[in-house]
């Protein structure tokens, strides 16, 4: 009788060994992660695109409002729209086709890359495994820093694309691919193709976050599009707002800019 009991006890003991080993490994893994956290940059606060700081709920940047009051042309204040890009024939065709139908369009959000250049605040959540970039439209970018880009057969076009990154000192280097043509999702976006490749180099410079952006897309561009985006902390936010933005537009002004009018409450 004792032999079966001893055998059963031995089996139970062996079965428990992996759990015991895991329990012993857990504190070491946690300590390693704490050490990794201590070496990462910290970008607290809520950040808005510098050119759009001060934009109200109406959604129109202060520089646009000022230009309207003076009767001046609206200067480019969203670099990622590609105003300085050298479009080839296909890129120009896509741009003109989109502009012809923009006036009555709605958008569910900004998508990539325009969420990085919008007036809505951004929050950067940095962990050892990934960086989360969140905006007030409930849009989230996952920048994975613990892996390589997936195999091309495991990729398909999405609104945010697939992003992997790594740290070069305090600079976050991000590679993004398979972004569904941005202009199909958001009417103010550039007409890059699904095959465009995006590189961002994001770092803190004083009180500003700065990103150098390079977009390579032979389908729509004569040469790589290179630009820069910067953000400043918006001290008016003490928490991230999550709102169901309807984004209705009421028309287009004389400069071709979408307008939005406040509802009159009787």
PDB file of C-alpha atoms in Angstrom:
ATOM      1  CA  UNK A   1       0.000   0.000   0.000  1.00  0.00           C
ATOM      2  CA  UNK A   2       2.880   2.309   0.812  1.00  0.00           C
ATOM      3  CA  UNK A   3       4.476   1.875  -2.619  1.00  0.00           C
ATOM      4  CA  UNK A   4       1.483   3.252  -4.595  1.00  0.00           C
ATOM      5  CA  UNK A   5       1.199   6.167  -2.198  1.00  0.00           C
ATOM      6  CA  UNK A   6       4.896   6.958  -2.559  1.00  0.00           C
ATOM      7  CA  UNK A   7       4.595   6.750  -6.350  1.00  0.00           C
ATOM      8  CA  UNK A   8       1.589   9.105  -6.300  1.00  0.00           C
ATOM      9  CA  UNK A   9       3.440  11.552  -4.074  1.00  0.00           C
ATOM     10  CA  UNK A  10       6.430  11.485  -6.415  1.00  0.00           C
ATOM     11  CA  UNK A  11       4.203  12.172  -9.420  1.00  0.00           C
ATOM     12  CA  UNK A  12       2.513  15.083  -7.677  1.00  0.00           C
ATOM     13  CA  UNK A  13       5.877  16.452  -6.654  1.00  0.00           C
ATOM     14  CA  UNK A  14       7.200  16.290 -10.196  1.00  0.00           C
ATOM     15  CA  UNK A  15       4.043  17.955 -11.464  1.00  0.00           C
ATOM     16  CA  UNK A  16       4.535  20.828  -9.061  1.00  0.00           C
ATOM     17  CA  UNK A  17       8.168  21.439 -10.015  1.00  0.00           C
ATOM     18  CA  UNK A  18       7.494  23.679 -13.076  1.00  0.00           C
ATOM     19  CA  UNK A  19       5.198  25.858 -10.967  1.00  0.00           C
ATOM     20  CA  UNK A  20       7.878  26.158  -8.282  1.00  0.00           C
ATOM     21  CA  UNK A  21      10.488  27.078 -10.907  1.00  0.00           C
ATOM     22  CA  UNK A  22       8.140  29.643 -12.455  1.00  0.00           C
ATOM     23  CA  UNK A  23       7.487  31.135  -9.039  1.00  0.00           C
ATOM     24  CA  UNK A  24      11.211  31.450  -8.433  1.00  0.00           C
ATOM     25  CA  UNK A  25      11.769  32.996 -11.883  1.00  0.00           C
ATOM     26  CA  UNK A  26       8.964  35.556 -11.533  1.00  0.00           C
ATOM     27  CA  UNK A  27      10.810  37.910  -9.129  1.00  0.00           C
ATOM     28  CA  UNK A  28      13.880  37.851 -11.396  1.00  0.00           C
ATOM     29  CA  UNK A  29      11.776  38.654 -14.468  1.00  0.00           C
ATOM     30  CA  UNK A  30      10.048  41.469 -12.600  1.00  0.00           C
ATOM     31  CA  UNK A  31      13.388  42.850 -11.436  1.00  0.00           C
ATOM     32  CA  UNK A  32      14.700  42.763 -15.015  1.00  0.00           C
ATOM     33  CA  UNK A  33      11.620  44.638 -16.228  1.00  0.00           C
ATOM     34  CA  UNK A  34      11.995  47.283 -13.518  1.00  0.00           C
ATOM     35  CA  UNK A  35      15.605  47.737 -14.637  1.00  0.00           C
ATOM     36  CA  UNK A  36      14.486  48.112 -18.263  1.00  0.00           C
ATOM     37  CA  UNK A  37      11.895  50.719 -17.231  1.00  0.00           C
ATOM     38  CA  UNK A  38      14.583  52.718 -15.435  1.00  0.00           C
ATOM     39  CA  UNK A  39      16.552  53.053 -18.675  1.00  0.00           C
ATOM     40  CA  UNK A  40      13.639  54.253 -20.823  1.00  0.00           C
ATOM     41  CA  UNK A  41      12.718  57.892 -21.543  1.00  0.00           C
ATOM     42  CA  UNK A  42       9.644  59.350 -19.837  1.00  0.00           C
ATOM     43  CA  UNK A  43       7.380  61.669 -21.842  1.00  0.00           C
ATOM     44  CA  UNK A  44       4.558  62.522 -19.425  1.00  0.00           C
ATOM     45  CA  UNK A  45       1.695  64.862 -20.198  1.00  0.00           C
ATOM     46  CA  UNK A  46      -0.667  65.426 -23.106  1.00  0.00           C
ATOM     47  CA  UNK A  47       0.908  66.636 -26.319  1.00  0.00           C
ATOM     48  CA  UNK A  48      -0.574  68.639 -29.206  1.00  0.00           C
ATOM     49  CA  UNK A  49       0.935  69.425 -32.578  1.00  0.00           C
ATOM     50  CA  UNK A  50       2.825  72.691 -32.117  1.00  0.00           C
ATOM     51  CA  UNK A  51       1.296  74.338 -35.195  1.00  0.00           C
ATOM     52  CA  UNK A  52      -2.199  73.627 -33.843  1.00  0.00           C
ATOM     53  CA  UNK A  53      -1.761  74.551 -30.193  1.00  0.00           C
ATOM     54  CA  UNK A  54      -4.744  76.558 -28.981  1.00  0.00           C
ATOM     55  CA  UNK A  55      -7.266  74.949 -31.344  1.00  0.00           C
ATOM     56  CA  UNK A  56     -10.751  75.044 -29.807  1.00  0.00           C
ATOM     57  CA  UNK A  57     -13.577  72.519 -30.025  1.00  0.00           C
ATOM     58  CA  UNK A  58     -14.486  74.038 -33.405  1.00  0.00           C
ATOM     59  CA  UNK A  59     -11.486  72.206 -34.817  1.00  0.00           C
ATOM     60  CA  UNK A  60      -9.956  75.174 -36.675  1.00  0.00           C
ATOM     61  CA  UNK A  61      -6.324  76.045 -35.906  1.00  0.00           C
ATOM     62  CA  UNK A  62      -5.597  79.598 -34.634  1.00  0.00           C
ATOM     63  CA  UNK A  63      -3.386  80.290 -37.663  1.00  0.00           C
ATOM     64  CA  UNK A  64      -6.316  79.477 -39.967  1.00  0.00           C
ATOM     65  CA  UNK A  65      -8.690  81.744 -38.039  1.00  0.00           C
ATOM     66  CA  UNK A  66      -6.137  84.577 -38.133  1.00  0.00           C
ATOM     67  CA  UNK A  67      -5.659  84.178 -41.887  1.00  0.00           C
ATOM     68  CA  UNK A  68      -9.413  84.284 -42.444  1.00  0.00           C
ATOM     69  CA  UNK A  69      -9.754  87.505 -40.473  1.00  0.00           C
ATOM     70  CA  UNK A  70      -6.996  89.121 -42.547  1.00  0.00           C
ATOM     71  CA  UNK A  71      -8.294  87.738 -45.820  1.00  0.00           C
ATOM     72  CA  UNK A  72      -5.000  85.927 -46.390  1.00  0.00           C
ATOM     73  CA  UNK A  73      -4.337  82.492 -47.853  1.00  0.00           C
ATOM     74  CA  UNK A  74      -4.083  79.721 -45.287  1.00  0.00           C
ATOM     75  CA  UNK A  75      -0.491  78.644 -44.728  1.00  0.00           C
ATOM     76  CA  UNK A  76       0.399  74.954 -44.453  1.00  0.00           C
ATOM     77  CA  UNK A  77       0.100  74.035 -40.777  1.00  0.00           C
ATOM     78  CA  UNK A  78      -0.068  70.229 -41.072  1.00  0.00           C
ATOM     79  CA  UNK A  79       3.199  69.007 -42.545  1.00  0.00           C
ATOM     80  CA  UNK A  80       2.073  65.389 -42.799  1.00  0.00           C
ATOM     81  CA  UNK A  81      -0.609  66.325 -45.336  1.00  0.00           C
ATOM     82  CA  UNK A  82       2.214  66.338 -47.868  1.00  0.00           C
ATOM     83  CA  UNK A  83       1.972  69.907 -49.115  1.00  0.00           C
ATOM     84  CA  UNK A  84       5.716  69.874 -49.832  1.00  0.00           C
ATOM     85  CA  UNK A  85       5.777  66.357 -51.290  1.00  0.00           C
ATOM     86  CA  UNK A  86       6.856  65.799 -54.885  1.00  0.00           C
ATOM     87  CA  UNK A  87       3.963  63.764 -56.240  1.00  0.00           C
ATOM     88  CA  UNK A  88       4.294  61.768 -59.414  1.00  0.00           C
ATOM     89  CA  UNK A  89       1.431  61.482 -61.905  1.00  0.00           C
ATOM     90  CA  UNK A  90      -0.368  58.805 -59.873  1.00  0.00           C
ATOM     91  CA  UNK A  91       0.015  60.748 -56.631  1.00  0.00           C
ATOM     92  CA  UNK A  92      -1.344  63.911 -58.240  1.00  0.00           C
ATOM     93  CA  UNK A  93      -4.254  61.976 -59.736  1.00  0.00           C
ATOM     94  CA  UNK A  94      -5.192  60.535 -56.340  1.00  0.00           C
ATOM     95  CA  UNK A  95      -4.890  63.939 -54.677  1.00  0.00           C
ATOM     96  CA  UNK A  96      -7.134  65.686 -57.194  1.00  0.00           C
ATOM     97  CA  UNK A  97      -9.716  62.887 -57.090  1.00  0.00           C
ATOM     98  CA  UNK A  98      -9.937  63.145 -53.297  1.00  0.00           C
ATOM     99  CA  UNK A  99     -10.143  66.948 -53.289  1.00  0.00           C
ATOM    100  CA  UNK A 100     -13.091  66.805 -55.675  1.00  0.00           C
ATOM    101  CA  UNK A 101     -15.241  64.950 -53.131  1.00  0.00           C
ATOM    102  CA  UNK A 102     -13.856  66.230 -49.811  1.00  0.00           C
ATOM    103  CA  UNK A 103     -16.474  68.885 -49.033  1.00  0.00           C
ATOM    104  CA  UNK A 104     -19.207  66.589 -47.749  1.00  0.00           C
ATOM    105  CA  UNK A 105     -17.076  63.869 -46.215  1.00  0.00           C
ATOM    106  CA  UNK A 106     -17.092  62.751 -42.588  1.00  0.00           C
ATOM    107  CA  UNK A 107     -14.316  60.977 -40.735  1.00  0.00           C
ATOM    108  CA  UNK A 108     -14.424  58.538 -37.838  1.00  0.00           C
ATOM    109  CA  UNK A 109     -10.979  59.670 -36.733  1.00  0.00           C
ATOM    110  CA  UNK A 110      -7.570  60.681 -38.040  1.00  0.00           C
ATOM    111  CA  UNK A 111      -5.806  57.384 -38.677  1.00  0.00           C
ATOM    112  CA  UNK A 112      -2.088  57.180 -39.394  1.00  0.00           C
ATOM    113  CA  UNK A 113      -0.172  59.301 -40.193  1.00  0.00           C
ATOM    114  CA  UNK A 114      -2.494  62.256 -39.541  1.00  0.00           C
ATOM    115  CA  UNK A 115      -3.187  61.422 -35.879  1.00  0.00           C
ATOM    116  CA  UNK A 116       0.445  62.443 -35.309  1.00  0.00           C
ATOM    117  CA  UNK A 117      -0.249  65.930 -36.714  1.00  0.00           C
ATOM    118  CA  UNK A 118      -3.711  66.641 -35.308  1.00  0.00           C
ATOM    119  CA  UNK A 119      -5.011  69.206 -32.831  1.00  0.00           C
ATOM    120  CA  UNK A 120      -6.352  66.499 -30.538  1.00  0.00           C
ATOM    121  CA  UNK A 121      -3.966  65.637 -27.675  1.00  0.00           C
ATOM    122  CA  UNK A 122      -1.628  62.645 -27.768  1.00  0.00           C
ATOM    123  CA  UNK A 123      -0.355  60.573 -24.867  1.00  0.00           C
ATOM    124  CA  UNK A 124       2.821  58.465 -25.098  1.00  0.00           C
ATOM    125  CA  UNK A 125       2.873  55.414 -22.818  1.00  0.00           C
ATOM    126  CA  UNK A 126       6.353  53.868 -22.846  1.00  0.00           C
ATOM    127  CA  UNK A 127       7.002  50.304 -21.652  1.00  0.00           C
ATOM    128  CA  UNK A 128       9.850  47.837 -22.308  1.00  0.00           C
ATOM    129  CA  UNK A 129       7.701  45.890 -24.768  1.00  0.00           C
ATOM    130  CA  UNK A 130       5.967  48.644 -26.710  1.00  0.00           C
ATOM    131  CA  UNK A 131       5.038  52.309 -26.911  1.00  0.00           C
ATOM    132  CA  UNK A 132       1.343  53.165 -26.991  1.00  0.00           C
ATOM    133  CA  UNK A 133       0.311  56.436 -28.646  1.00  0.00           C
ATOM    134  CA  UNK A 134      -3.270  57.366 -27.743  1.00  0.00           C
ATOM    135  CA  UNK A 135      -5.477  60.259 -28.844  1.00  0.00           C
ATOM    136  CA  UNK A 136      -8.889  61.617 -27.839  1.00  0.00           C
ATOM    137  CA  UNK A 137     -10.624  59.791 -30.692  1.00  0.00           C
ATOM    138  CA  UNK A 138      -9.870  56.498 -28.911  1.00  0.00           C
ATOM    139  CA  UNK A 139      -7.294  55.763 -31.606  1.00  0.00           C
ATOM    140  CA  UNK A 140      -4.264  53.793 -30.427  1.00  0.00           C
ATOM    141  CA  UNK A 141      -0.964  53.090 -32.158  1.00  0.00           C
ATOM    142  CA  UNK A 142       1.003  50.070 -30.957  1.00  0.00           C
ATOM    143  CA  UNK A 143       4.728  50.491 -31.604  1.00  0.00           C
ATOM    144  CA  UNK A 144       6.290  47.142 -30.697  1.00  0.00           C
ATOM    145  CA  UNK A 145       9.854  47.454 -29.409  1.00  0.00           C
ATOM    146  CA  UNK A 146      10.406  43.797 -28.497  1.00  0.00           C
ATOM    147  CA  UNK A 147      10.267  42.222 -31.963  1.00  0.00           C
ATOM    148  CA  UNK A 148      11.080  42.538 -35.640  1.00  0.00           C
ATOM    149  CA  UNK A 149       8.639  43.437 -38.388  1.00  0.00           C
ATOM    150  CA  UNK A 150       6.373  40.440 -39.162  1.00  0.00           C
ATOM    151  CA  UNK A 151       6.872  38.469 -42.347  1.00  0.00           C
ATOM    152  CA  UNK A 152       5.308  40.140 -45.384  1.00  0.00           C
ATOM    153  CA  UNK A 153       2.848  37.245 -45.701  1.00  0.00           C
ATOM    154  CA  UNK A 154       1.543  38.088 -42.215  1.00  0.00           C
ATOM    155  CA  UNK A 155       0.837  41.752 -43.038  1.00  0.00           C
ATOM    156  CA  UNK A 156      -2.185  43.453 -44.586  1.00  0.00           C
ATOM    157  CA  UNK A 157      -3.264  47.118 -44.921  1.00  0.00           C
ATOM    158  CA  UNK A 158      -4.986  48.649 -41.880  1.00  0.00           C
ATOM    159  CA  UNK A 159      -5.808  52.200 -40.765  1.00  0.00           C
ATOM    160  CA  UNK A 160      -2.813  52.299 -38.389  1.00  0.00           C
ATOM    161  CA  UNK A 161      -0.536  49.915 -40.258  1.00  0.00           C
ATOM    162  CA  UNK A 162       2.017  47.788 -38.410  1.00  0.00           C
ATOM    163  CA  UNK A 163       4.718  49.581 -36.413  1.00  0.00           C
ATOM    164  CA  UNK A 164       7.891  48.223 -34.842  1.00  0.00           C
ATOM    165  CA  UNK A 165      10.507  50.348 -33.146  1.00  0.00           C
ATOM    166  CA  UNK A 166      13.750  50.439 -31.226  1.00  0.00           C
ATOM    167  CA  UNK A 167      15.598  52.925 -29.083  1.00  0.00           C
ATOM    168  CA  UNK A 168      18.764  54.694 -30.192  1.00  0.00           C
ATOM    169  CA  UNK A 169      19.669  56.383 -26.934  1.00  0.00           C
ATOM    170  CA  UNK A 170      16.643  58.551 -26.101  1.00  0.00           C
ATOM    171  CA  UNK A 171      15.334  58.546 -29.687  1.00  0.00           C
ATOM    172  CA  UNK A 172      12.452  56.246 -30.622  1.00  0.00           C
ATOM    173  CA  UNK A 173      12.982  54.978 -34.174  1.00  0.00           C
ATOM    174  CA  UNK A 174       9.743  53.651 -35.684  1.00  0.00           C
ATOM    175  CA  UNK A 175       9.206  51.735 -38.909  1.00  0.00           C
ATOM    176  CA  UNK A 176       5.603  51.539 -40.129  1.00  0.00           C
ATOM    177  CA  UNK A 177       4.257  49.665 -43.118  1.00  0.00           C
ATOM    178  CA  UNK A 178       0.974  48.399 -44.553  1.00  0.00           C
ATOM    179  CA  UNK A 179      -1.036  51.581 -43.872  1.00  0.00           C
ATOM    180  CA  UNK A 180      -4.243  51.592 -45.877  1.00  0.00           C
ATOM    181  CA  UNK A 181      -4.142  54.604 -48.208  1.00  0.00           C
ATOM    182  CA  UNK A 182      -4.624  57.387 -45.601  1.00  0.00           C
ATOM    183  CA  UNK A 183      -6.761  59.625 -47.798  1.00  0.00           C
ATOM    184  CA  UNK A 184      -9.425  56.910 -48.031  1.00  0.00           C
ATOM    185  CA  UNK A 185      -9.956  57.084 -44.251  1.00  0.00           C
ATOM    186  CA  UNK A 186      -9.449  60.782 -43.487  1.00  0.00           C
ATOM    187  CA  UNK A 187     -10.184  63.472 -46.059  1.00  0.00           C
ATOM    188  CA  UNK A 188      -7.249  65.664 -45.004  1.00  0.00           C
ATOM    189  CA  UNK A 189      -4.648  62.912 -45.329  1.00  0.00           C
ATOM    190  CA  UNK A 190      -2.038  62.432 -48.060  1.00  0.00           C
ATOM    191  CA  UNK A 191      -2.735  59.989 -50.931  1.00  0.00           C
ATOM    192  CA  UNK A 192       0.085  57.547 -50.177  1.00  0.00           C
ATOM    193  CA  UNK A 193      -0.429  53.974 -51.364  1.00  0.00           C
ATOM    194  CA  UNK A 194      -0.812  50.863 -49.213  1.00  0.00           C
ATOM    195  CA  UNK A 195       2.837  50.047 -49.973  1.00  0.00           C
ATOM    196  CA  UNK A 196       4.277  53.255 -48.483  1.00  0.00           C
ATOM    197  CA  UNK A 197       7.042  52.883 -45.897  1.00  0.00           C
ATOM    198  CA  UNK A 198       7.198  55.364 -43.002  1.00  0.00           C
ATOM    199  CA  UNK A 199      10.136  56.070 -40.697  1.00  0.00           C
ATOM    200  CA  UNK A 200       9.846  58.303 -37.621  1.00  0.00           C
ATOM    201  CA  UNK A 201      12.628  59.425 -35.293  1.00  0.00           C
ATOM    202  CA  UNK A 202      10.971  60.837 -32.160  1.00  0.00           C
ATOM    203  CA  UNK A 203      12.888  62.468 -29.309  1.00  0.00           C
ATOM    204  CA  UNK A 204      12.527  65.070 -26.588  1.00  0.00           C
ATOM    205  CA  UNK A 205      14.219  68.423 -27.265  1.00  0.00           C
ATOM    206  CA  UNK A 206      13.837  70.661 -24.244  1.00  0.00           C
ATOM    207  CA  UNK A 207      10.091  70.993 -23.654  1.00  0.00           C
ATOM    208  CA  UNK A 208       9.159  69.808 -27.151  1.00  0.00           C
ATOM    209  CA  UNK A 209       8.792  66.402 -28.733  1.00  0.00           C
ATOM    210  CA  UNK A 210      10.183  66.364 -32.266  1.00  0.00           C
ATOM    211  CA  UNK A 211       9.777  63.742 -34.985  1.00  0.00           C
ATOM    212  CA  UNK A 212      11.715  63.541 -38.239  1.00  0.00           C
ATOM    213  CA  UNK A 213       9.531  61.708 -40.745  1.00  0.00           C
ATOM    214  CA  UNK A 214      10.531  60.056 -44.019  1.00  0.00           C
ATOM    215  CA  UNK A 215       7.949  58.470 -46.317  1.00  0.00           C
ATOM    216  CA  UNK A 216       9.054  56.304 -49.233  1.00  0.00           C
ATOM    217  CA  UNK A 217       6.356  55.420 -51.767  1.00  0.00           C
ATOM    218  CA  UNK A 218       7.352  54.955 -55.435  1.00  0.00           C
ATOM    219  CA  UNK A 219       3.669  54.488 -56.310  1.00  0.00           C
ATOM    220  CA  UNK A 220       2.823  58.142 -55.552  1.00  0.00           C
ATOM    221  CA  UNK A 221       6.114  59.997 -54.976  1.00  0.00           C
ATOM    222  CA  UNK A 222       8.937  61.049 -57.276  1.00  0.00           C
ATOM    223  CA  UNK A 223      11.306  60.944 -54.293  1.00  0.00           C
ATOM    224  CA  UNK A 224      11.038  60.240 -50.537  1.00  0.00           C
ATOM    225  CA  UNK A 225       8.979  62.813 -48.661  1.00  0.00           C
ATOM    226  CA  UNK A 226      10.896  64.231 -45.685  1.00  0.00           C
ATOM    227  CA  UNK A 227       9.298  66.488 -43.075  1.00  0.00           C
ATOM    228  CA  UNK A 228       9.217  67.232 -39.357  1.00  0.00           C
ATOM    229  CA  UNK A 229       6.439  67.329 -36.765  1.00  0.00           C
ATOM    230  CA  UNK A 230       6.718  68.764 -33.262  1.00  0.00           C
ATOM    231  CA  UNK A 231       4.489  68.753 -30.200  1.00  0.00           C
ATOM    232  CA  UNK A 232       4.214  70.791 -27.030  1.00  0.00           C
ATOM    233  CA  UNK A 233       2.505  69.888 -23.782  1.00  0.00           C
ATOM    234  CA  UNK A 234      -1.042  71.192 -23.498  1.00  0.00           C
ATOM    235  CA  UNK A 235      -1.287  72.299 -19.887  1.00  0.00           C
ATOM    236  CA  UNK A 236      -5.068  72.586 -20.230  1.00  0.00           C
ATOM    237  CA  UNK A 237      -5.451  68.790 -20.042  1.00  0.00           C
ATOM    238  CA  UNK A 238      -5.127  66.923 -16.767  1.00  0.00           C
ATOM    239  CA  UNK A 239      -6.513  63.681 -18.235  1.00  0.00           C
ATOM    240  CA  UNK A 240      -7.203  62.164 -21.627  1.00  0.00           C
ATOM    241  CA  UNK A 241     -10.656  62.937 -22.983  1.00  0.00           C
ATOM    242  CA  UNK A 242     -12.427  60.186 -24.887  1.00  0.00           C
ATOM    243  CA  UNK A 243     -15.338  61.561 -26.895  1.00  0.00           C
ATOM    244  CA  UNK A 244     -17.478  60.200 -29.720  1.00  0.00           C
ATOM    245  CA  UNK A 245     -16.474  62.815 -32.267  1.00  0.00           C
ATOM    246  CA  UNK A 246     -19.043  63.146 -35.038  1.00  0.00           C
ATOM    247  CA  UNK A 247     -16.901  65.498 -37.133  1.00  0.00           C
ATOM    248  CA  UNK A 248     -19.759  66.871 -39.234  1.00  0.00           C
ATOM    249  CA  UNK A 249     -18.709  69.645 -41.610  1.00  0.00           C
ATOM    250  CA  UNK A 250     -21.101  72.331 -42.733  1.00  0.00           C
ATOM    251  CA  UNK A 251     -19.363  73.436 -45.895  1.00  0.00           C
ATOM    252  CA  UNK A 252     -16.207  74.872 -47.431  1.00  0.00           C
ATOM    253  CA  UNK A 253     -14.918  78.443 -47.225  1.00  0.00           C
ATOM    254  CA  UNK A 254     -13.388  80.488 -50.045  1.00  0.00           C
ATOM    255  CA  UNK A 255      -9.972  78.931 -49.361  1.00  0.00           C
ATOM    256  CA  UNK A 256     -11.271  75.381 -49.709  1.00  0.00           C
ATOM    257  CA  UNK A 257     -11.050  74.727 -45.965  1.00  0.00           C
ATOM    258  CA  UNK A 258     -13.827  72.701 -44.353  1.00  0.00           C
ATOM    259  CA  UNK A 259     -15.962  74.713 -41.945  1.00  0.00           C
ATOM    260  CA  UNK A 260     -17.895  73.719 -38.855  1.00  0.00           C
ATOM    261  CA  UNK A 261     -20.544  75.893 -37.265  1.00  0.00           C
ATOM    262  CA  UNK A 262     -21.830  75.711 -33.701  1.00  0.00           C
ATOM    263  CA  UNK A 263     -25.421  74.593 -33.266  1.00  0.00           C
ATOM    264  CA  UNK A 264     -27.825  77.301 -32.144  1.00  0.00           C
ATOM    265  CA  UNK A 265     -29.576  76.412 -28.887  1.00  0.00           C
ATOM    266  CA  UNK A 266     -32.984  78.064 -28.520  1.00  0.00           C
TER     267      UNK A 266
END
